[in-house]
Short mmCIF file of C-alpha atoms in Angstrom, two decimals:
data_model
loop_
_atom_site.label_atom_id
_atom_site.label_comp_id
_atom_site.label_asym_id
_atom_site.label_seq_id
_atom_site.Cartn_x
_atom_site.Cartn_y
_atom_site.Cartn_z
CA MET A 16 -40.47 7.95 -53.86
CA THR A 17 -40.76 6.33 -50.42
CA ALA A 18 -44.09 8.10 -49.80
CA LEU A 19 -45.38 6.91 -53.18
CA ILE A 20 -44.46 3.29 -52.47
CA LEU A 21 -46.01 3.42 -49.00
CA SER A 22 -49.17 4.99 -50.45
CA LEU A 23 -49.51 2.25 -53.06
CA VAL A 24 -48.91 -0.59 -50.60
CA ALA A 25 -51.21 0.82 -47.91
CA GLY A 26 -53.90 1.62 -50.48
CA GLY A 27 -53.79 -1.90 -51.86
CA VAL A 28 -54.26 -3.40 -48.39
CA VAL A 29 -57.14 -1.03 -47.61
CA GLY A 30 -58.92 -1.83 -50.86
CA LEU A 31 -58.37 -5.56 -50.46
CA THR A 32 -59.92 -5.42 -46.98
CA LEU A 33 -62.89 -3.34 -48.09
CA GLY A 34 -63.62 -5.52 -51.10
CA ALA A 35 -63.29 -8.78 -49.18
CA LEU A 36 -65.10 -7.87 -45.95
CA GLY A 37 -67.43 -5.02 -46.98
CA GLY A 38 -65.80 -2.72 -44.43
CA GLY A 39 -62.83 -2.15 -42.20
CA GLY A 40 -60.65 -0.46 -44.81
CA SER A 41 -60.71 2.92 -43.12
CA LEU A 42 -59.61 1.35 -39.83
CA LEU A 43 -56.33 0.68 -41.59
CA ALA A 44 -56.29 3.78 -43.82
CA VAL A 45 -56.30 6.34 -41.01
CA PRO A 46 -53.42 4.82 -38.99
CA ALA A 47 -51.43 4.35 -42.23
CA LEU A 48 -51.91 8.01 -43.13
CA ILE A 49 -50.86 9.13 -39.65
CA TYR A 50 -47.91 6.85 -38.89
CA LEU A 51 -46.56 6.00 -42.34
CA LEU A 52 -47.33 9.14 -44.32
CA GLY A 53 -47.16 11.90 -41.69
CA PHE A 54 -50.74 13.19 -41.71
CA THR A 55 -52.24 14.79 -38.62
CA PRO A 56 -55.20 12.88 -37.11
CA ALA A 57 -57.65 15.53 -38.39
CA ALA A 58 -56.21 15.47 -41.92
CA ALA A 59 -56.02 11.66 -41.86
CA THR A 60 -59.72 11.28 -41.02
CA THR A 61 -60.67 13.58 -43.89
CA ALA A 62 -58.31 11.85 -46.31
CA GLY A 63 -59.58 8.49 -45.07
CA LEU A 64 -63.12 9.52 -45.90
CA LEU A 65 -62.11 10.51 -49.43
CA ILE A 66 -60.30 7.23 -49.99
CA VAL A 67 -63.10 5.14 -48.50
CA THR A 68 -65.79 6.98 -50.49
CA VAL A 69 -64.13 6.37 -53.85
CA THR A 70 -63.21 2.78 -52.99
CA SER A 71 -66.66 1.98 -51.58
CA VAL A 72 -68.43 3.26 -54.69
CA THR A 73 -66.15 1.08 -56.83
CA ALA A 74 -66.74 -1.98 -54.66
CA LEU A 75 -70.48 -1.19 -54.57
CA TYR A 76 -70.57 -1.38 -58.37
CA THR A 77 -68.99 -4.83 -58.41
CA HIS A 78 -71.35 -6.16 -55.72
CA ALA A 79 -74.37 -4.59 -57.41
CA ARG A 80 -73.50 -6.42 -60.63
CA ALA A 81 -73.44 -9.65 -58.63
CA GLY A 82 -76.90 -8.88 -57.16
CA ASN A 83 -75.63 -8.49 -53.59
CA VAL A 84 -77.06 -5.02 -52.88
CA ARG A 85 -80.52 -4.53 -51.33
CA TRP A 86 -81.11 -0.97 -52.49
CA ARG A 87 -84.35 -0.06 -50.70
CA VAL A 88 -83.37 -1.29 -47.26
CA GLY A 89 -79.82 -0.01 -47.67
CA ALA A 90 -81.08 3.47 -48.60
CA LEU A 91 -83.36 3.58 -45.56
CA PHE A 92 -80.55 2.39 -43.30
CA ALA A 93 -78.16 4.97 -44.73
CA ALA A 94 -80.70 7.81 -44.57
CA ALA A 95 -80.83 7.55 -40.77
CA GLY A 96 -77.10 8.25 -40.61
CA LEU A 97 -76.83 11.22 -42.98
CA LEU A 98 -77.52 14.02 -40.48
CA PRO A 99 -75.45 12.44 -37.66
CA ALA A 100 -72.57 11.98 -40.12
CA ALA A 101 -72.69 15.63 -41.18
CA ALA A 102 -72.96 16.92 -37.60
CA ALA A 103 -70.16 14.71 -36.29
CA GLY A 104 -67.97 15.66 -39.25
CA ALA A 105 -68.29 19.33 -38.32
CA ALA A 106 -67.56 18.60 -34.66
CA ALA A 107 -64.46 16.50 -35.40
CA ALA A 108 -62.47 19.53 -36.57
CA ARG A 109 -62.85 21.09 -33.10
CA LEU A 110 -61.64 18.11 -31.07
CA PRO A 111 -58.03 17.81 -29.80
CA GLN A 112 -55.91 15.40 -31.83
CA PRO A 113 -55.12 13.07 -28.88
CA VAL A 114 -58.86 12.67 -28.31
CA LEU A 115 -59.41 11.66 -31.93
CA THR A 116 -56.50 9.22 -31.83
CA THR A 117 -57.68 7.61 -28.58
CA ALA A 118 -61.28 7.36 -29.75
CA PHE A 119 -60.18 5.79 -33.02
CA ALA A 120 -58.02 3.24 -31.21
CA VAL A 121 -60.88 2.26 -28.88
CA VAL A 122 -63.28 1.80 -31.80
CA ALA A 123 -60.71 -0.29 -33.68
CA ALA A 124 -60.20 -2.54 -30.63
CA LEU A 125 -63.96 -3.00 -30.17
CA ALA A 126 -64.35 -3.85 -33.84
CA ALA A 127 -61.58 -6.45 -33.56
CA VAL A 128 -63.23 -8.06 -30.53
CA GLN A 129 -66.55 -8.15 -32.39
CA MET A 130 -64.91 -9.89 -35.35
CA LEU A 131 -63.31 -12.49 -33.08
CA ARG A 132 -66.61 -13.47 -31.49
CA PRO A 133 -67.90 -16.91 -32.52
CA ALA A 134 -70.23 -16.84 -35.52
CA ARG A 135 -72.91 -18.74 -33.60
CA ALA A 136 -73.37 -15.79 -31.24
CA THR A 137 -74.32 -13.56 -34.16
CA ALA A 138 -76.59 -16.19 -35.66
CA ALA A 139 -78.49 -16.58 -32.40
CA ARG A 140 -79.46 -12.93 -32.42
CA GLY A 141 -80.40 -13.03 -36.09
CA GLY A 142 -83.67 -14.76 -35.32
CA ALA A 143 -85.07 -11.77 -33.46
CA ALA A 144 -87.86 -9.73 -34.99
CA VAL A 145 -86.83 -6.81 -37.15
CA ARG A 146 -87.56 -3.47 -35.47
CA PRO A 147 -87.54 -0.31 -37.63
CA SER A 148 -86.48 1.73 -34.59
CA GLY A 149 -83.51 -0.56 -34.05
CA ALA A 150 -82.48 -0.27 -37.70
CA ALA A 151 -82.78 3.52 -37.55
CA ALA A 152 -80.74 3.70 -34.33
CA ALA A 153 -78.02 1.51 -35.85
CA GLY A 154 -77.95 3.66 -38.99
CA ALA A 155 -77.70 6.88 -36.96
CA GLY A 156 -74.89 5.48 -34.82
CA LEU A 157 -72.93 4.43 -37.90
CA GLY A 158 -73.38 7.88 -39.40
CA ALA A 159 -72.06 9.61 -36.28
CA LEU A 160 -69.06 7.29 -36.19
CA THR A 161 -68.31 7.97 -39.85
CA GLY A 162 -68.40 11.73 -39.37
CA LEU A 163 -66.36 11.82 -36.17
CA LEU A 164 -63.57 9.36 -36.90
CA GLY A 165 -63.44 9.29 -40.68
CA VAL A 166 -64.38 5.62 -40.89
CA GLY A 167 -66.99 4.24 -43.25
CA GLY A 168 -68.55 2.08 -40.55
CA GLY A 169 -68.71 -1.07 -42.66
CA PHE A 170 -67.13 -3.13 -39.87
CA LEU A 171 -70.28 -2.33 -37.85
CA ALA A 172 -72.73 -2.06 -40.75
CA VAL A 173 -72.24 -5.68 -41.82
CA PRO A 174 -73.10 -7.26 -38.43
CA ALA A 175 -75.94 -4.74 -37.98
CA LEU A 176 -77.47 -5.69 -41.33
CA VAL A 177 -77.14 -9.37 -40.43
CA THR A 178 -78.62 -9.13 -36.93
CA VAL A 179 -81.06 -6.21 -37.17
CA VAL A 180 -82.27 -6.50 -40.76
CA ARG A 181 -81.54 -10.26 -41.01
CA PHE A 182 -79.63 -10.21 -44.29
CA GLU A 183 -77.49 -13.14 -45.32
CA MET A 184 -73.77 -12.33 -45.37
CA ARG A 185 -73.28 -11.56 -49.05
CA ALA A 186 -76.24 -9.18 -49.11
CA ALA A 187 -75.00 -7.55 -45.90
CA ILE A 188 -71.53 -6.96 -47.38
CA GLY A 189 -72.92 -5.52 -50.62
CA THR A 190 -75.50 -3.34 -48.90
CA SER A 191 -73.00 -2.09 -46.33
CA LEU A 192 -71.04 -0.51 -49.19
CA LEU A 193 -74.10 1.58 -50.04
CA VAL A 194 -74.33 2.71 -46.41
CA ILE A 195 -70.59 3.49 -46.28
CA SER A 196 -70.74 5.55 -49.48
CA ALA A 197 -73.72 7.62 -48.32
CA ASN A 198 -72.35 8.29 -44.83
CA SER A 199 -68.90 9.19 -46.13
CA LEU A 200 -70.31 11.66 -48.65
CA ALA A 201 -72.45 13.31 -45.96
CA SER A 202 -69.44 13.72 -43.68
CA LEU A 203 -67.22 15.02 -46.47
CA ALA A 204 -69.77 17.72 -47.22
CA THR A 205 -68.92 19.34 -43.86
CA ARG A 206 -65.14 18.99 -44.23
CA GLY A 207 -64.47 21.18 -47.26
CA ALA A 208 -62.12 23.52 -45.43
CA THR A 209 -60.05 20.65 -44.06
CA ALA A 210 -59.81 19.01 -47.47
CA ASP A 211 -58.12 22.10 -48.95
CA GLY A 212 -54.87 21.39 -47.10
CA LEU A 213 -54.52 17.71 -47.99
CA ASP A 214 -51.50 16.22 -49.77
CA TRP A 215 -53.03 15.00 -53.01
CA ALA A 216 -49.71 13.58 -54.20
CA VAL A 217 -50.17 10.98 -51.47
CA ILE A 218 -53.95 10.60 -51.55
CA ALA A 219 -54.25 10.06 -55.32
CA PRO A 220 -51.99 6.96 -55.55
CA PHE A 221 -53.36 5.68 -52.23
CA THR A 222 -56.90 5.87 -53.63
CA ALA A 223 -55.97 4.35 -56.98
CA ALA A 224 -54.32 1.37 -55.28
CA ALA A 225 -57.32 0.98 -52.97
CA VAL A 226 -59.72 0.88 -55.93
CA LEU A 227 -57.68 -1.83 -57.63
CA GLY A 228 -57.39 -3.71 -54.36
CA ALA A 229 -61.16 -3.66 -53.88
CA TRP A 230 -61.63 -5.61 -57.11
CA ASP A 231 -59.12 -8.21 -55.95
CA GLY A 232 -60.75 -8.28 -52.51
CA LYS A 233 -64.07 -9.38 -53.94
CA ARG A 234 -62.36 -12.24 -55.77
CA LEU A 235 -60.43 -13.16 -52.60
CA ALA A 236 -63.67 -13.34 -50.62
CA ALA A 237 -64.97 -15.95 -53.05
CA LYS A 238 -61.90 -18.17 -52.53
CA VAL A 239 -60.99 -17.79 -48.84
CA ALA A 240 -63.26 -18.64 -45.93
CA GLY A 241 -64.87 -15.54 -44.41
CA PRO A 242 -64.06 -16.45 -40.77
CA LEU A 243 -60.37 -16.83 -41.64
CA LEU A 244 -60.29 -13.38 -43.27
CA GLN A 245 -62.07 -11.85 -40.27
CA ARG A 246 -59.69 -13.38 -37.73
CA ALA A 247 -56.62 -12.20 -39.63
CA PHE A 248 -58.04 -8.69 -39.96
CA ALA A 249 -59.03 -8.62 -36.29
CA ALA A 250 -55.48 -9.51 -35.24
CA VAL A 251 -54.11 -6.62 -37.31
CA LEU A 252 -56.71 -4.25 -35.83
CA LEU A 253 -55.78 -5.18 -32.26
CA ALA A 254 -52.12 -4.48 -32.98
CA VAL A 255 -52.96 -1.12 -34.59
CA ALA A 256 -55.27 -0.15 -31.71
CA ALA A 257 -52.63 -1.00 -29.08
CA PHE A 258 -49.98 1.03 -30.90
CA MET A 259 -52.29 4.06 -31.26
CA LEU A 260 -53.32 3.96 -27.61
CA ILE A 261 -49.72 3.81 -26.44
CA ASP A 262 -48.80 6.67 -28.75
CA ALA A 263 -51.71 8.81 -27.55
CA LEU A 264 -51.11 8.20 -23.86
CA VAL A 265 -47.31 8.40 -23.70
#
């Protein structure tokens, strides 16, 4: 019963984050699976991908109905990350668990710092010319990150779509969900053996709560200022990253 309650609560928070910010849900899902629900880092990254894939597709549907998804550009951006996601997903199973935990914590901390940066710094770069090579490099990097750490990459996809492709924020959030879904599916394709040993009694309610939370997250984003949501999420990420680093190093 305790595991079920924790799964529902954690799933709701993950979905709320993903729906409101267009990313970042998996940065909370993986630590929750490890420290609250007893998953190993390798199993948690695979389970995190499953949860994020289902939740992202659901959130993508709601944003597509609102006209926030730029399908052509999003597909091109995602395509660059498919092979890196698959390759990194295969490599992740061979890495020691402390390495995965440390790498995840570092990425979470960097994402938090990025979210805390003043909005004007991002806007200043947004005026630069769009370079296809830059978009492809960003897409490939996101794909590799998705495959290795079990994160959708939305926390990096959104600023990349704003600065590299010059999307406005709502289009960046909606389109990032397309990128997350594609990268997560590509990585999952290489993790079939790992997925066989997962605890579905935990993952199923976690995913269901995340899907419901994603719908609420989209409504929350329309009512609460984006910068306030980002700062709150960044503070949580920094705390999670610090805890994971201490746990990995001690």
